[in-house]
Short mmCIF file of C-alpha atoms in Angstrom, two decimals:
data_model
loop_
_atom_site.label_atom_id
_atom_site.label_comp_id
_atom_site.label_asym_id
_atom_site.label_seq_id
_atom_site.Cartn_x
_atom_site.Cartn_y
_atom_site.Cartn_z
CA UNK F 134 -119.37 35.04 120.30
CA UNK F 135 -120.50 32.15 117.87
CA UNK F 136 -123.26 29.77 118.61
CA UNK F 137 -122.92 27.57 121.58
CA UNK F 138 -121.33 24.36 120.61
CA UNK F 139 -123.32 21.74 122.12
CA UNK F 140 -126.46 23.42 120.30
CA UNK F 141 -124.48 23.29 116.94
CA UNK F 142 -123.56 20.05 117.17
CA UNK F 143 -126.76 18.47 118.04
CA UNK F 144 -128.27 20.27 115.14
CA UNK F 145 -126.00 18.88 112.55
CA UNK F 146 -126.72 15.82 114.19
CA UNK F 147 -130.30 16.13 113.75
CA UNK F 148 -130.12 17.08 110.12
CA UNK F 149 -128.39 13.48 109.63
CA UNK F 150 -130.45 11.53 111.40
CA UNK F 151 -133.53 13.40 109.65
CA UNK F 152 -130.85 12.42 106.45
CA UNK F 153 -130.88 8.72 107.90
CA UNK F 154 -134.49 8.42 108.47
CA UNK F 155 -135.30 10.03 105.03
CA UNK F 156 -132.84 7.47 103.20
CA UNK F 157 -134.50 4.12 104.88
CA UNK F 158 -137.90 5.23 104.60
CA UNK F 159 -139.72 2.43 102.33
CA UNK F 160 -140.94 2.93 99.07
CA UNK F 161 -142.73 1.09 96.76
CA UNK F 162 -140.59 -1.54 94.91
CA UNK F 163 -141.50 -0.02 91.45
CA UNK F 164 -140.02 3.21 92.76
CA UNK F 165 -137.09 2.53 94.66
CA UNK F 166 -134.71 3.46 92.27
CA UNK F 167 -136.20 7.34 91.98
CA UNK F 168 -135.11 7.42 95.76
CA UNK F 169 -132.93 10.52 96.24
CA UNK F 170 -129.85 9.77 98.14
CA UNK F 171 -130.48 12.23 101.10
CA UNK F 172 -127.70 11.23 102.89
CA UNK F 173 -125.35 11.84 100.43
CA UNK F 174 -126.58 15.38 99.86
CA UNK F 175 -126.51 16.42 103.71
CA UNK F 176 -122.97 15.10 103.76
CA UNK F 177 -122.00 16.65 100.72
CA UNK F 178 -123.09 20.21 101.97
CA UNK F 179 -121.50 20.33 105.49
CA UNK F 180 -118.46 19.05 103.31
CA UNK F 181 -118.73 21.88 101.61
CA UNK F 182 -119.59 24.28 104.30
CA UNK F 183 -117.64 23.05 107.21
CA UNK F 184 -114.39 21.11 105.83
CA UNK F 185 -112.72 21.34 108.85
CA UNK F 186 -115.32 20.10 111.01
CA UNK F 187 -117.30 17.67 109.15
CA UNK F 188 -114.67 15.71 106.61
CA UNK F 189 -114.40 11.67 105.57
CA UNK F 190 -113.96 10.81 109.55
CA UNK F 191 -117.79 12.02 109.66
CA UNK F 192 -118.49 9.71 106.04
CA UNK F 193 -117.26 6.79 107.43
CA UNK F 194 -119.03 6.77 110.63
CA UNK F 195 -122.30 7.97 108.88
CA UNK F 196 -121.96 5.21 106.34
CA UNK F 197 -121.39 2.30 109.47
CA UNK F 198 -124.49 3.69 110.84
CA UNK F 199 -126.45 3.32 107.25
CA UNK F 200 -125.28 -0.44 107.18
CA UNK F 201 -126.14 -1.01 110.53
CA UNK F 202 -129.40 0.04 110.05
CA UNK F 203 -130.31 -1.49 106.40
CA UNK F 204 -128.87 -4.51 107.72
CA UNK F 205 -125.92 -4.60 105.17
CA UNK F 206 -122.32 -5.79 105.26
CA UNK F 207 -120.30 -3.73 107.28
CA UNK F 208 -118.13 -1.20 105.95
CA UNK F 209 -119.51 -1.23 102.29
CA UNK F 210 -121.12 1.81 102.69
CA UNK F 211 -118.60 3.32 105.25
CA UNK F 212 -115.68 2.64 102.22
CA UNK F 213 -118.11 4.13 99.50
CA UNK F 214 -119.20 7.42 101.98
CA UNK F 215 -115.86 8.04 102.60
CA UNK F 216 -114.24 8.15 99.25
CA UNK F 217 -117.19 10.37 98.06
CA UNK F 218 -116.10 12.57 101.18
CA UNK F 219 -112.63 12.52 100.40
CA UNK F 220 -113.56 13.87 96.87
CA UNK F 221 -115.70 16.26 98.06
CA UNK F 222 -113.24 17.45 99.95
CA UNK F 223 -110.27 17.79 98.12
CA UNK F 224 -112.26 20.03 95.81
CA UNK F 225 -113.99 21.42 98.11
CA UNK F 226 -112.80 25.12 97.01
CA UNK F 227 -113.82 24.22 93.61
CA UNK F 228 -116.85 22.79 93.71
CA UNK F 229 -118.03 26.22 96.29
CA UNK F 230 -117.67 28.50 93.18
CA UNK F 231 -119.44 26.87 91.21
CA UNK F 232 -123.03 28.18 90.89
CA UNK F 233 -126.17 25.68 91.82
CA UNK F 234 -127.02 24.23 88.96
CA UNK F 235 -123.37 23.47 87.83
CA UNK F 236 -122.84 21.65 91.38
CA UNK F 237 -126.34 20.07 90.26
CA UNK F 238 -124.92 18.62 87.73
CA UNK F 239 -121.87 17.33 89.67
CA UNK F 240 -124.29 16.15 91.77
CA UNK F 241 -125.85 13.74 89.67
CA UNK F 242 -122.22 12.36 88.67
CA UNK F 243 -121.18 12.55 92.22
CA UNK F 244 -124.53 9.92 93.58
CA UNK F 245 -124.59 7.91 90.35
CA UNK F 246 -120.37 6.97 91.46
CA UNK F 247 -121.79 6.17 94.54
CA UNK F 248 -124.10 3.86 93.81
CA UNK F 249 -121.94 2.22 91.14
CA UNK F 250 -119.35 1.82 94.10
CA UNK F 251 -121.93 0.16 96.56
CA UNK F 252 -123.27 -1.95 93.34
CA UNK F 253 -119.59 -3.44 92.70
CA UNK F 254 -118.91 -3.81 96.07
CA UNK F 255 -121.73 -5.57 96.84
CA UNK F 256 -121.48 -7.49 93.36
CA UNK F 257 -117.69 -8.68 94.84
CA UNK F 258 -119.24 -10.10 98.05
CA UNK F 259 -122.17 -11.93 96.77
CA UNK F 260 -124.41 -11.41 93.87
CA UNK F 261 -125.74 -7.87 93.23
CA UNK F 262 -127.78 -6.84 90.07
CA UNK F 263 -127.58 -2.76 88.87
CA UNK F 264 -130.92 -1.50 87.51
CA UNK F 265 -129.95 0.98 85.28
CA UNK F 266 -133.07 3.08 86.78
CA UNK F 267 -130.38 4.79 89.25
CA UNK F 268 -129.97 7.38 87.05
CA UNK F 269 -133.34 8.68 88.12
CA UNK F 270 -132.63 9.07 91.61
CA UNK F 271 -129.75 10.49 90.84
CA UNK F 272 -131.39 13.25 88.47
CA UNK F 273 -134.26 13.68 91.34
CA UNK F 274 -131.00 14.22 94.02
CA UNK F 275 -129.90 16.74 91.94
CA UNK F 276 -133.19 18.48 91.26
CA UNK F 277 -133.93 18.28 95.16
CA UNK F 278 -130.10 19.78 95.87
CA UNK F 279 -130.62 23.64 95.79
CA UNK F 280 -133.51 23.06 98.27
CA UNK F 281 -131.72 21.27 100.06
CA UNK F 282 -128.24 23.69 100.03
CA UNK F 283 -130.43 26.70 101.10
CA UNK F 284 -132.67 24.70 103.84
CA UNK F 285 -128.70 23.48 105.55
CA UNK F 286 -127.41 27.00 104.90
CA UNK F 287 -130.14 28.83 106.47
CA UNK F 288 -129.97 26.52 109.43
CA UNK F 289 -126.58 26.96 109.41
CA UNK F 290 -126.82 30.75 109.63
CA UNK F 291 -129.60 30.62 112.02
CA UNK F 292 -127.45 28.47 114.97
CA UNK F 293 -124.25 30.85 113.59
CA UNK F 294 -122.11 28.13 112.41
CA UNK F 295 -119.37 29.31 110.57
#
């Protein structure tokens, strides 16, 4: 028998709120751009792990929470969450055979598309300005994303998730 399913969903839940909390936590202002996009990465794993289960219905509502709690317009990072999702998704068998630091890579493509989506969103509601210092959270999500795919996958092999 697998892992009960009340206790597997509340974990998953807990790794994105711990995702949530991580990604609004303040930082200095000269440093907010080296922020690594934790939510993205959490998303992008149980994408990758569980396609079935976790998939762009998951992205969206993840992405209404993350406005409602940075105080955002609604939806802008619910439509940007959700096409990352859908990509993630439809190359979902791809992108699992790929080793670590190939997906590492991808990853820093992957979060740097994200953030250019929220910036030109954002840029067609009201005025936004890009800092061009992105890229290094971006590069810092992508060094932090093996730790982070074996710290998901061990919990996910510890509450047998499959």
């Amino acid at each position: 028998m697998k892992g009960h399913f009340l206790v597997q969903l509340i974990v998953v839940l807990a790794t994105f709120v711990v995702a949530l909390v991580l990604e609004i936590t303040p930082w200095p202002s000269g440093f907010h751009s080296f922020k690594p996009s934790w939510l993205v990465l959490v998303l992008t794993y149980w994408i990758l792990a569980l396609p079935t289960r976790i998939n762009i219905g998951t992205a969206f509502l993840s992405g209404v929470i993350w406005d409602v709690v940075l105080g955002t317009i609604l939806g802008v990072h619910a439509l940007v969450l959700s096409l990352a999702a859908y990509l993630v998704a439809r190359y979902n068998q791809i992108l699992r055979n790929l080793s670590l630091w190939q997906q590492s890579l991808l990853i820093i493509i992957f979060i740097l598309l994200v953030r250019i989506g929220i910036f030109l969103l954002e840029l067609s509601i009201h005025s936004a300005v890009f800092s061009w210092k992105e890229i290094f959270g971006a590069l810092i999500s992508a060094a932090l994303w093996p730790w982070v795919f074996f710290l998901l996958r061990k919990i996910q092999h510890q509450i047998r998730l499959d």
